[in-house]
PDB file of C-alpha atoms in Angstrom:
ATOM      1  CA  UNK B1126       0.000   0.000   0.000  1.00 51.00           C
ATOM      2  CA  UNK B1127       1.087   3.808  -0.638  1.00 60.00           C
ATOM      3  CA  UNK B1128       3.022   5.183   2.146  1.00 66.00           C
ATOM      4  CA  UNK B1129       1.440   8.518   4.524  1.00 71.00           C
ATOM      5  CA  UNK B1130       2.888  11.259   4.743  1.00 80.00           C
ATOM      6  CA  UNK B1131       0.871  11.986   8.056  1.00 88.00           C
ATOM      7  CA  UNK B1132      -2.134  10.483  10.084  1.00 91.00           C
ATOM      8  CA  UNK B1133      -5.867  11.629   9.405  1.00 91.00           C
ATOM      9  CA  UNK B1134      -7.811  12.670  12.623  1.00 92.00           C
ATOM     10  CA  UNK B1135     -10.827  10.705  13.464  1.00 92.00           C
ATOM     11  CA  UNK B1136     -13.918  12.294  12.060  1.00 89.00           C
ATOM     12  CA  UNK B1137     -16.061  14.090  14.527  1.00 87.00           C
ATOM     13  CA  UNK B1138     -18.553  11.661  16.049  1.00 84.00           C
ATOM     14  CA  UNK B1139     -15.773   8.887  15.497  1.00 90.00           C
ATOM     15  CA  UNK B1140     -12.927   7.610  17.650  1.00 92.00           C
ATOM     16  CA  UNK B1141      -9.771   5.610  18.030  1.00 91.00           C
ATOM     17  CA  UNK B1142      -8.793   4.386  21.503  1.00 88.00           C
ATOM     18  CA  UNK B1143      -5.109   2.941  20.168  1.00 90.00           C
ATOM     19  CA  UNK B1144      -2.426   3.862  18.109  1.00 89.00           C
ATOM     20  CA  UNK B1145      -1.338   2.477  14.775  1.00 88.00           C
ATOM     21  CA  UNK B1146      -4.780   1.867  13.348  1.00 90.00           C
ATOM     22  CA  UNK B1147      -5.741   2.050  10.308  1.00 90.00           C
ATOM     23  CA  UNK B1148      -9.641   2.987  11.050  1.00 91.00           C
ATOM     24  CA  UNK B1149     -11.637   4.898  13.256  1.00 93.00           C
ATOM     25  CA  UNK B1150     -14.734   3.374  14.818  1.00 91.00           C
ATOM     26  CA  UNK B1151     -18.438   4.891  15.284  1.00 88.00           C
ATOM     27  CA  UNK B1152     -19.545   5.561  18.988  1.00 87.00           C
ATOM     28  CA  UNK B1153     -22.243   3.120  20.146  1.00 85.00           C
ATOM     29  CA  UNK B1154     -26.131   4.643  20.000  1.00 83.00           C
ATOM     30  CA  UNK B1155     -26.376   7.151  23.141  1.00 87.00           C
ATOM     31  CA  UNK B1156     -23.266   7.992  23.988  1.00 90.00           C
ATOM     32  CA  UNK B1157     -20.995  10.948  22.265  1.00 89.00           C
ATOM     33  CA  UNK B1158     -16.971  11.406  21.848  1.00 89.00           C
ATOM     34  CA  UNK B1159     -14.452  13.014  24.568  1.00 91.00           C
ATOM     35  CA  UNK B1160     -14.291  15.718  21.407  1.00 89.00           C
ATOM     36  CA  UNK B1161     -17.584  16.430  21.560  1.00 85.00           C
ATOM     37  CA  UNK B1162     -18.658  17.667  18.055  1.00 86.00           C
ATOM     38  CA  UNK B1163     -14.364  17.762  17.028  1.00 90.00           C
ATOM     39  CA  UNK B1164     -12.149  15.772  15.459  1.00 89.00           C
ATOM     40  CA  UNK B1165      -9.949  13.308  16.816  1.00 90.00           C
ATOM     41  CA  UNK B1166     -11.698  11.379  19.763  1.00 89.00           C
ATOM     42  CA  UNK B1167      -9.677   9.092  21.676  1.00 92.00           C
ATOM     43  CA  UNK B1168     -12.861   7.630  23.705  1.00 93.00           C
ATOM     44  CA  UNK B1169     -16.740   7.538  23.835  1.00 91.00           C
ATOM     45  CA  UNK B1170     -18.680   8.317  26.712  1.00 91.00           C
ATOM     46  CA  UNK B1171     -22.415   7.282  27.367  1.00 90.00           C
ATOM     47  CA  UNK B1172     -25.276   9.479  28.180  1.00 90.00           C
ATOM     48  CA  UNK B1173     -26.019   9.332  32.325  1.00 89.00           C
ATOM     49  CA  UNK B1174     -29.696   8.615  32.970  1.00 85.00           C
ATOM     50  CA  UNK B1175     -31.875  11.728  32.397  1.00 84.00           C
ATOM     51  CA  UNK B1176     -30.077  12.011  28.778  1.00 89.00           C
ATOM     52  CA  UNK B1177     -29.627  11.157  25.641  1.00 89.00           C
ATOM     53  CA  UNK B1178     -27.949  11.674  22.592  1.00 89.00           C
ATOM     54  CA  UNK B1179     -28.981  10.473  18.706  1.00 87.00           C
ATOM     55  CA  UNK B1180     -25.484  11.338  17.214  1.00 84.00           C
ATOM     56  CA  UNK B1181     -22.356  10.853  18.729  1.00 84.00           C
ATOM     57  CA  UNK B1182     -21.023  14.304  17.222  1.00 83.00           C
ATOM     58  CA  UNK B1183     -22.118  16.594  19.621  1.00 85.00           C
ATOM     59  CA  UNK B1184     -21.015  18.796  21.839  1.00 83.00           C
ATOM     60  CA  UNK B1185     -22.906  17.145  24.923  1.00 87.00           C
ATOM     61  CA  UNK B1186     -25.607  14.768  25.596  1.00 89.00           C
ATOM     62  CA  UNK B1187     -29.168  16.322  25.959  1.00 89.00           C
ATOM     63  CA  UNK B1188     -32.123  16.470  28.328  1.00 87.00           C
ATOM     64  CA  UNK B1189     -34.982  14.216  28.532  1.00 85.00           C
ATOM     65  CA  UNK B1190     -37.798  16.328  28.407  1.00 81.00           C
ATOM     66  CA  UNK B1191     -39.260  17.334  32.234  1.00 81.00           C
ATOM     67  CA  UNK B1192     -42.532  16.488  31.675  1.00 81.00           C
ATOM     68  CA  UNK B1193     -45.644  18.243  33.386  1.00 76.00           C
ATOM     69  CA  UNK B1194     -47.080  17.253  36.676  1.00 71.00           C
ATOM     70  CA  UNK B1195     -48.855  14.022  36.448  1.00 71.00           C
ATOM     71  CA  UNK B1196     -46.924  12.619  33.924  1.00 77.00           C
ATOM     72  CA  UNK B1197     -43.744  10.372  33.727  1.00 77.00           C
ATOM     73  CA  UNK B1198     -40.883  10.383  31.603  1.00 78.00           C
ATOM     74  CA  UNK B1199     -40.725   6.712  29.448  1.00 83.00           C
ATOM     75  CA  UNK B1200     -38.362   5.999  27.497  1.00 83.00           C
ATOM     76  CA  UNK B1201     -35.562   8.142  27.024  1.00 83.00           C
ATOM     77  CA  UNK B1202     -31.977   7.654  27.402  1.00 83.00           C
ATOM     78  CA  UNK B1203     -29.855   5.906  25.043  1.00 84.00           C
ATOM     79  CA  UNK B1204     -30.352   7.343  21.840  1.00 85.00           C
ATOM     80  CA  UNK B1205     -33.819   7.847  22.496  1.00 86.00           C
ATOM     81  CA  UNK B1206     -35.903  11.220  23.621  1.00 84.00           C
ATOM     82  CA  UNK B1207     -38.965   9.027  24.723  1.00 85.00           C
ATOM     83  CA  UNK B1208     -42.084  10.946  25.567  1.00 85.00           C
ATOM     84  CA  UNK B1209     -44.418  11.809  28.307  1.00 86.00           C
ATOM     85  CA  UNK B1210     -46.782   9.519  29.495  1.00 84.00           C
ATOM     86  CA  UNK B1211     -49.784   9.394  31.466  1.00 85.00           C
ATOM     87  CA  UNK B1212     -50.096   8.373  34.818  1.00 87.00           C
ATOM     88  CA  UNK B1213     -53.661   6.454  35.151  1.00 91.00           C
ATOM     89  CA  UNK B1214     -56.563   6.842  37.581  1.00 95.00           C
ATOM     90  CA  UNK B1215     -55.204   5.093  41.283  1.00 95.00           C
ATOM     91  CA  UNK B1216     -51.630   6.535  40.351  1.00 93.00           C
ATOM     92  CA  UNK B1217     -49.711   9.471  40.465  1.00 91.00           C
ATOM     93  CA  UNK B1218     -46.627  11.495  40.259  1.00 84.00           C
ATOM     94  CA  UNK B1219     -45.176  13.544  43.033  1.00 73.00           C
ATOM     95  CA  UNK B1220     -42.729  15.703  40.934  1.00 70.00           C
ATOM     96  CA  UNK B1221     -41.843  16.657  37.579  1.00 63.00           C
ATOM     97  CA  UNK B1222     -40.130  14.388  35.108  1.00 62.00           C
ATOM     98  CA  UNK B1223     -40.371  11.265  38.440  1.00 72.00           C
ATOM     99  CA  UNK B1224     -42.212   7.598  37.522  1.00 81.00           C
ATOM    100  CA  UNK B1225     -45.749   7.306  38.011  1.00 87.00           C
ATOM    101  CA  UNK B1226     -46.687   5.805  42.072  1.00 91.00           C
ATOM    102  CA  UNK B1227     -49.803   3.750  43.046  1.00 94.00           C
ATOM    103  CA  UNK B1228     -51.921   6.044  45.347  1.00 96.00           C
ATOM    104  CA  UNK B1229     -51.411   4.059  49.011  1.00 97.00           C
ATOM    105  CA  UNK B1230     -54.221   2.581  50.680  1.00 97.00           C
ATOM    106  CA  UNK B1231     -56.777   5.001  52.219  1.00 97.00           C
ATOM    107  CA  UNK B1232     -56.268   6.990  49.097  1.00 98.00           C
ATOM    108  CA  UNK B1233     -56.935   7.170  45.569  1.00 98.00           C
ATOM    109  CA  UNK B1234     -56.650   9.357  42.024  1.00 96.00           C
ATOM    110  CA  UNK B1235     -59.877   9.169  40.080  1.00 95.00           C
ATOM    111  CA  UNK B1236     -58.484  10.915  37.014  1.00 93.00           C
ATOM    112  CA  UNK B1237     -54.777   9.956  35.104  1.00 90.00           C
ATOM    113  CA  UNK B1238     -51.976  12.356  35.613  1.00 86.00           C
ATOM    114  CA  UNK B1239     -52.892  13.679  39.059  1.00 88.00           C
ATOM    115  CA  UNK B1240     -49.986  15.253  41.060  1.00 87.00           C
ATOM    116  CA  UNK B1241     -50.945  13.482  44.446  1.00 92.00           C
ATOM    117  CA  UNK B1242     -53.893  11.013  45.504  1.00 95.00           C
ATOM    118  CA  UNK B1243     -56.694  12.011  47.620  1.00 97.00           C
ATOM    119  CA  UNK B1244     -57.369  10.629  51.086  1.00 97.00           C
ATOM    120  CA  UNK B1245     -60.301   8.655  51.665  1.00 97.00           C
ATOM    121  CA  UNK B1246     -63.630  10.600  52.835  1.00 95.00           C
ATOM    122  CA  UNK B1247     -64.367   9.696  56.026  1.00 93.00           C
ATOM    123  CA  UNK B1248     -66.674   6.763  56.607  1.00 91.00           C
ATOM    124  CA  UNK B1249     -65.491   5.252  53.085  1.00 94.00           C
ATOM    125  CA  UNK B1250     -62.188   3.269  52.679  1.00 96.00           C
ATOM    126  CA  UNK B1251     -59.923   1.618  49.922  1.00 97.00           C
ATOM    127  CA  UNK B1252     -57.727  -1.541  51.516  1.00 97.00           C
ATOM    128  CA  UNK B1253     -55.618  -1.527  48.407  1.00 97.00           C
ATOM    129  CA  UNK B1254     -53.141   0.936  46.750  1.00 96.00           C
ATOM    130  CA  UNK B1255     -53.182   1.712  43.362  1.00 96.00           C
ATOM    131  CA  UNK B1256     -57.332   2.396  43.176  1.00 97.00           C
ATOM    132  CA  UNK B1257     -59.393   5.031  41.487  1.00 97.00           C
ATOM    133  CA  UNK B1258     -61.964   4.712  44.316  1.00 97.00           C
ATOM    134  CA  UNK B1259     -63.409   4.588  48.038  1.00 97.00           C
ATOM    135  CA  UNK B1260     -65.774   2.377  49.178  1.00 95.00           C
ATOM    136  CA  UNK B1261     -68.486   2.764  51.572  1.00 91.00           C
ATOM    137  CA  UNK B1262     -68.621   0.642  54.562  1.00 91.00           C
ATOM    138  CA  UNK B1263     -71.381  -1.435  55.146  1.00 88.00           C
ATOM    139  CA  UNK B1264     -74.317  -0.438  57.576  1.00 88.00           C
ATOM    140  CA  UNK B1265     -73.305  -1.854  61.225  1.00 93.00           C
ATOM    141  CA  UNK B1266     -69.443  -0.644  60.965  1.00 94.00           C
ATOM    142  CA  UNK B1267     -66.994   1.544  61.353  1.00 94.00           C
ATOM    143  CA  UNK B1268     -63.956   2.811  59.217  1.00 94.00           C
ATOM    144  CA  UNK B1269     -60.418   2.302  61.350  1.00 93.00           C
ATOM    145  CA  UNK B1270     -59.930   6.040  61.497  1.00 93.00           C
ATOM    146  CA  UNK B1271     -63.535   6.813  63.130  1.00 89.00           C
ATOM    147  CA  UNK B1272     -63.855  10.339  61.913  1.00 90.00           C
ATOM    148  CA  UNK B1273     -60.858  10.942  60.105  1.00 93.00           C
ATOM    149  CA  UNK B1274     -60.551  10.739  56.434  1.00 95.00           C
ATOM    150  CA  UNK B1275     -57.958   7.814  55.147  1.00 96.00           C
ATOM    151  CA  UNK B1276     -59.363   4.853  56.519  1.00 96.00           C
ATOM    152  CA  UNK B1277     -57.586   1.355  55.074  1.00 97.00           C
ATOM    153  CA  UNK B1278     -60.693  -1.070  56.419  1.00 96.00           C
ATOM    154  CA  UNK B1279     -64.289  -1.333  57.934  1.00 94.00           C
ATOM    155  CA  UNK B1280     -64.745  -3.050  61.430  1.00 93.00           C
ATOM    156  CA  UNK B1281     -68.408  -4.432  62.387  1.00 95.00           C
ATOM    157  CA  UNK B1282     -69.558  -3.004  65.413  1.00 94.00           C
ATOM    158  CA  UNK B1283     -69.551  -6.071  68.179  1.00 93.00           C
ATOM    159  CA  UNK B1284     -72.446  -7.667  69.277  1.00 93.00           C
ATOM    160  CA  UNK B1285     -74.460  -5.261  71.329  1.00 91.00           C
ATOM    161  CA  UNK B1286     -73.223  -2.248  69.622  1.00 93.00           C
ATOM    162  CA  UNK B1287     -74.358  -0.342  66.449  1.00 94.00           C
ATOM    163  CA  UNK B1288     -73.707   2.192  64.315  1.00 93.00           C
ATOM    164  CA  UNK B1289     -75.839   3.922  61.898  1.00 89.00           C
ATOM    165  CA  UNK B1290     -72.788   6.016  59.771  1.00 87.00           C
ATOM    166  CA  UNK B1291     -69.289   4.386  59.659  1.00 87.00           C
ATOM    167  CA  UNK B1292     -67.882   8.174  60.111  1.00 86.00           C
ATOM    168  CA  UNK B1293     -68.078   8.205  63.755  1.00 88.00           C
ATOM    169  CA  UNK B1294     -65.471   7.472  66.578  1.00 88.00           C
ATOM    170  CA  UNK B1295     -66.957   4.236  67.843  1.00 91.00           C
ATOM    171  CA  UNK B1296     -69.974   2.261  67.976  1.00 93.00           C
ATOM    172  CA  UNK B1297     -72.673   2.624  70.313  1.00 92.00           C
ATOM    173  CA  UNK B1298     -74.379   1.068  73.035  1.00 91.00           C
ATOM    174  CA  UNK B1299     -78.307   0.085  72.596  1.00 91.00           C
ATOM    175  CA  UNK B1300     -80.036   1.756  75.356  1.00 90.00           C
ATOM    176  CA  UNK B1301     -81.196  -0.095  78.390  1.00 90.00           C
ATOM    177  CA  UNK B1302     -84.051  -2.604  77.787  1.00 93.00           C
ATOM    178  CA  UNK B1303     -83.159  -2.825  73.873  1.00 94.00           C
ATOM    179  CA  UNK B1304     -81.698  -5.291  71.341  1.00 94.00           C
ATOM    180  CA  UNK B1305     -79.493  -4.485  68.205  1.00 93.00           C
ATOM    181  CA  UNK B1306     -80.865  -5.878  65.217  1.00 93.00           C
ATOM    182  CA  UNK B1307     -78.074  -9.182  64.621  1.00 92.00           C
ATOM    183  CA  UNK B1308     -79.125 -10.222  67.939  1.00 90.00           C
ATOM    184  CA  UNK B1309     -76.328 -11.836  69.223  1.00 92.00           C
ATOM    185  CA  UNK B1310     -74.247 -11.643  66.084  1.00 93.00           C
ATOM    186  CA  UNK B1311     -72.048  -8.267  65.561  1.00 93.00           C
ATOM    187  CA  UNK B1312     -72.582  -5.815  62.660  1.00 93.00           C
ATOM    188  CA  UNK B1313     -75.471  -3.863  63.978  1.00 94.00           C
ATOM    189  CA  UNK B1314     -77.686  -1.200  62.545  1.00 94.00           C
ATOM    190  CA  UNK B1315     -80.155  -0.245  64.777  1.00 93.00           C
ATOM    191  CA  UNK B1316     -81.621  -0.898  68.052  1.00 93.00           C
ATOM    192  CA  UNK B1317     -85.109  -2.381  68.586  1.00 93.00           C
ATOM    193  CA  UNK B1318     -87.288  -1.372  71.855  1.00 94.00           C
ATOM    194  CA  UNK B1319     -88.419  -4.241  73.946  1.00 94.00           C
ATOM    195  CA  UNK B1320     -92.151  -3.967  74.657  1.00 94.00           C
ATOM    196  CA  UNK B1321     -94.481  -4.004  77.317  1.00 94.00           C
ATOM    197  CA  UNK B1322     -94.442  -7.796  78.746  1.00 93.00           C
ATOM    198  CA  UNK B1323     -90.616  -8.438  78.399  1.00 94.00           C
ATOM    199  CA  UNK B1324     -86.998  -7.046  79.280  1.00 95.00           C
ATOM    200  CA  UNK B1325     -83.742  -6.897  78.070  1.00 94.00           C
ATOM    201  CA  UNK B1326     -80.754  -7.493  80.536  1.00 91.00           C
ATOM    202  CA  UNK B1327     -77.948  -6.737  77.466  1.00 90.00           C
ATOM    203  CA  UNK B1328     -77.986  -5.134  74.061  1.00 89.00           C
ATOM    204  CA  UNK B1329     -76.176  -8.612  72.582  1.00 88.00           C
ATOM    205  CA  UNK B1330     -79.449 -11.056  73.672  1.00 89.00           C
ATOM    206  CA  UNK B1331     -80.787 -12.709  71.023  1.00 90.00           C
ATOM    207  CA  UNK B1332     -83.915 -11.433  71.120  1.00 92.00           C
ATOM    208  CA  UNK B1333     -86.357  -9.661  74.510  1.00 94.00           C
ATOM    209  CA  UNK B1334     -87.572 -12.340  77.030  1.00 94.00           C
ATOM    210  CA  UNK B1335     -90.778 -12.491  78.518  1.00 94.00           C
ATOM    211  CA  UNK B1336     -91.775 -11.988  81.970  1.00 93.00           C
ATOM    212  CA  UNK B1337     -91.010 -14.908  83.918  1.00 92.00           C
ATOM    213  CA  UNK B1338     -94.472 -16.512  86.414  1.00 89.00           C
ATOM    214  CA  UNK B1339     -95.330 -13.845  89.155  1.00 88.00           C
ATOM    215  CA  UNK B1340     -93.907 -11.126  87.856  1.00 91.00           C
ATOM    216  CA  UNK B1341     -94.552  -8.468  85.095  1.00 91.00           C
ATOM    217  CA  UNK B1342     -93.736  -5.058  82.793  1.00 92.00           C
ATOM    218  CA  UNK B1343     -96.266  -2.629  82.131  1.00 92.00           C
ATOM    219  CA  UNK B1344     -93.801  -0.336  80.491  1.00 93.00           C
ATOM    220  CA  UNK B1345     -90.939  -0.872  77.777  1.00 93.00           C
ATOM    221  CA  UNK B1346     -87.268  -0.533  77.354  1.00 93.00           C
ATOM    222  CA  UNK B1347     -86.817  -2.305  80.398  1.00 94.00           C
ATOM    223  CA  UNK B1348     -84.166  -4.251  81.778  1.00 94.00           C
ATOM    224  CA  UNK B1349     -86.407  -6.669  84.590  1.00 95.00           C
ATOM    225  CA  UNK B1350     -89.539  -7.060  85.745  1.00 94.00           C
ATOM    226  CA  UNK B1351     -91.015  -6.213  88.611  1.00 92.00           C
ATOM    227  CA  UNK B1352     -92.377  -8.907  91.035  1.00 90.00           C
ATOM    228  CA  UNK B1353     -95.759  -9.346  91.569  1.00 88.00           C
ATOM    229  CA  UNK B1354     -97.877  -7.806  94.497  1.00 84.00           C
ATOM    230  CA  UNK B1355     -98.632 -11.338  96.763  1.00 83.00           C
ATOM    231  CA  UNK B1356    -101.947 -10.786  98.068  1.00 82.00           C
ATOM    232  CA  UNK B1357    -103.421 -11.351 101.834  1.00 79.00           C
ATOM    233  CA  UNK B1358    -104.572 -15.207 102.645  1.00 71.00           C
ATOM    234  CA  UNK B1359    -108.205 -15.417 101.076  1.00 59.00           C
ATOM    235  CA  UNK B1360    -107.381 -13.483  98.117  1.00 63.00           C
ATOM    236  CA  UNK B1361    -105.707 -14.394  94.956  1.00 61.00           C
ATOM    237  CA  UNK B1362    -103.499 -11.792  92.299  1.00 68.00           C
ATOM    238  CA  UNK B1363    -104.180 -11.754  88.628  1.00 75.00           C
ATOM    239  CA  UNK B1364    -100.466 -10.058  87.864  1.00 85.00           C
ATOM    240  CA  UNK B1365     -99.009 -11.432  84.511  1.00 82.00           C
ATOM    241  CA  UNK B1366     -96.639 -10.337  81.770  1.00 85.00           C
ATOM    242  CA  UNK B1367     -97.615  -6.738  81.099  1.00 85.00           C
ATOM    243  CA  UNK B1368    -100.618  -6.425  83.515  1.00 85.00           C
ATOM    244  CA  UNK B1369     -99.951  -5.429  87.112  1.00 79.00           C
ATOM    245  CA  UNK B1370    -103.071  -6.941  88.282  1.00 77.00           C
ATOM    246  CA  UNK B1371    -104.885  -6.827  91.367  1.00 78.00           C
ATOM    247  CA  UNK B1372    -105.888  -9.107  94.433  1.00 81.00           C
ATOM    248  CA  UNK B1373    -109.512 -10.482  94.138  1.00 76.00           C
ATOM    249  CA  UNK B1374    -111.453 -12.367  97.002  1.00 64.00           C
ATOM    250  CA  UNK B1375    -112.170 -15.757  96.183  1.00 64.00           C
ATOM    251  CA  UNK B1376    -115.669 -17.667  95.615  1.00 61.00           C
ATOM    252  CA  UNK B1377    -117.207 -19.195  98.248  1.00 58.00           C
ATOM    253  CA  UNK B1378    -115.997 -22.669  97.864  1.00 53.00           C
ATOM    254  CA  UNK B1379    -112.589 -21.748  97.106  1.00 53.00           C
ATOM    255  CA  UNK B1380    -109.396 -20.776  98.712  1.00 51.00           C
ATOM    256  CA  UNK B1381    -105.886 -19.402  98.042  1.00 50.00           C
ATOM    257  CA  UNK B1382    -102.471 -20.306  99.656  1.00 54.00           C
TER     258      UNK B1382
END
């Protein structure tokens, strides 16, 4: 081959790491020359994350775009720009040009490229992250932050107890001489009066009792009944359930104890 007279510098966007070569070589896709848009690179240097470059001939490696609030950057680096994308509903983005996050439980993002979730309303609750909704709690419970808005999960009210809104602090008591509506069971709704004729010792019974024989409960929401007047020898008591009764003299013929 002819003989040089001198050596040719590497083309700009091309370099040559040793000596005594008879070629320069092309910088790999996203990363530019230690000449930056010169001649005679010795080295190529990739883009850091946050930048790319589509030519190796330049100067310096540029930007990914910083895209608006709600949206995330996807794809760039390498030799790529990538684009914005949008974060959807049960996600968001806390800062420009950052990935999209699932909203956390107790919160969620019903539209895409929100900039931060939105806690729970109280009384409703999401157990999961990543939702576009809040769900209501069912009648007879409570959220786990009573009031508060956030709530992760419902607990029924226990037996004895109701609750007619989930947005309150705790359950309640029945009042005295009353039943809950599940009885025994937990998860109550309401309360339910005992009537004249029976009683109610707890909230958590199963259902009112009657008067037990000689005595009785002319009134409701009670929690006895009373015992039943006991009449002078000769004379007998009609006292049952809900009637107080009286003491009547007995027939000729007949007697009481």
């Amino acid at each position: 081959p002819e003989s040089e007279a001198s050596c040719t510098a590497c083309d700009a966007g091309r370099y040559q790491a040793k000596g005594g070569q008879s070629y320069c070589s092309q910088c790999a896709a996203g990363s530019i020359t230690n000449t930056g848009s010169a001649a005679s690179a010795t080295t190529c240097v990739a883009c850091v994350a946050g930048k790319y470059s589509m030519s190796s001939n330049v100067s310096a490696c540029a930007d990914c775009e910083v895209c608006q609030a709600g949206q995330q950057p996807t794809d760039c680096g390498g030799s790529s720009a990538g684009y914005c994308a949008d974060c959807i509903p049960g996600q968001y983005v806390g800062s420009a040009s950052s990935p999209c996050e699932d909203c956390p439980a107790g919160q969620y993002s019903a539209t895409k490229n929100e900039a931060s979730c939105t806690a729970c309303e109280p009384g409703r609750y999401q157990a999961k992250g990543g939702q576009s909704y809040c769900s209501d709690c069912v009648a007879g419970s409570i959220t786990d932050t009573g009031v508060a808005a956030g709530a992760t999960n419902c607990t029924p009210c226990i037996a004895g107890k109701y609750s007619l809104s989930s947005n309150v602090l705790s359950c309640t008591d029945c009042a005295a001489g009353s039943i809950t509506n599940t009885g025994t069971s937990a998860g109550a709704s309401t309360c339910t009066e005992c009537g004249v004729g029976k009683y109610a010792a707890t909230s958590a019974a199963a259902s009112c009792t009657d008067c037990e024989a000689n005595k009785y409960q002319n009134a409701s929401k009670q929690t006895s009944c009373v015992v039943c007047a006991k009449c002078p020898a000769g004379e007998r008591e009609s006292c049952a359930k809900s009637f107080e009764g009286f003491c009547t003299d007995c027939l000729p013929g007949a007697y009481a104890d």
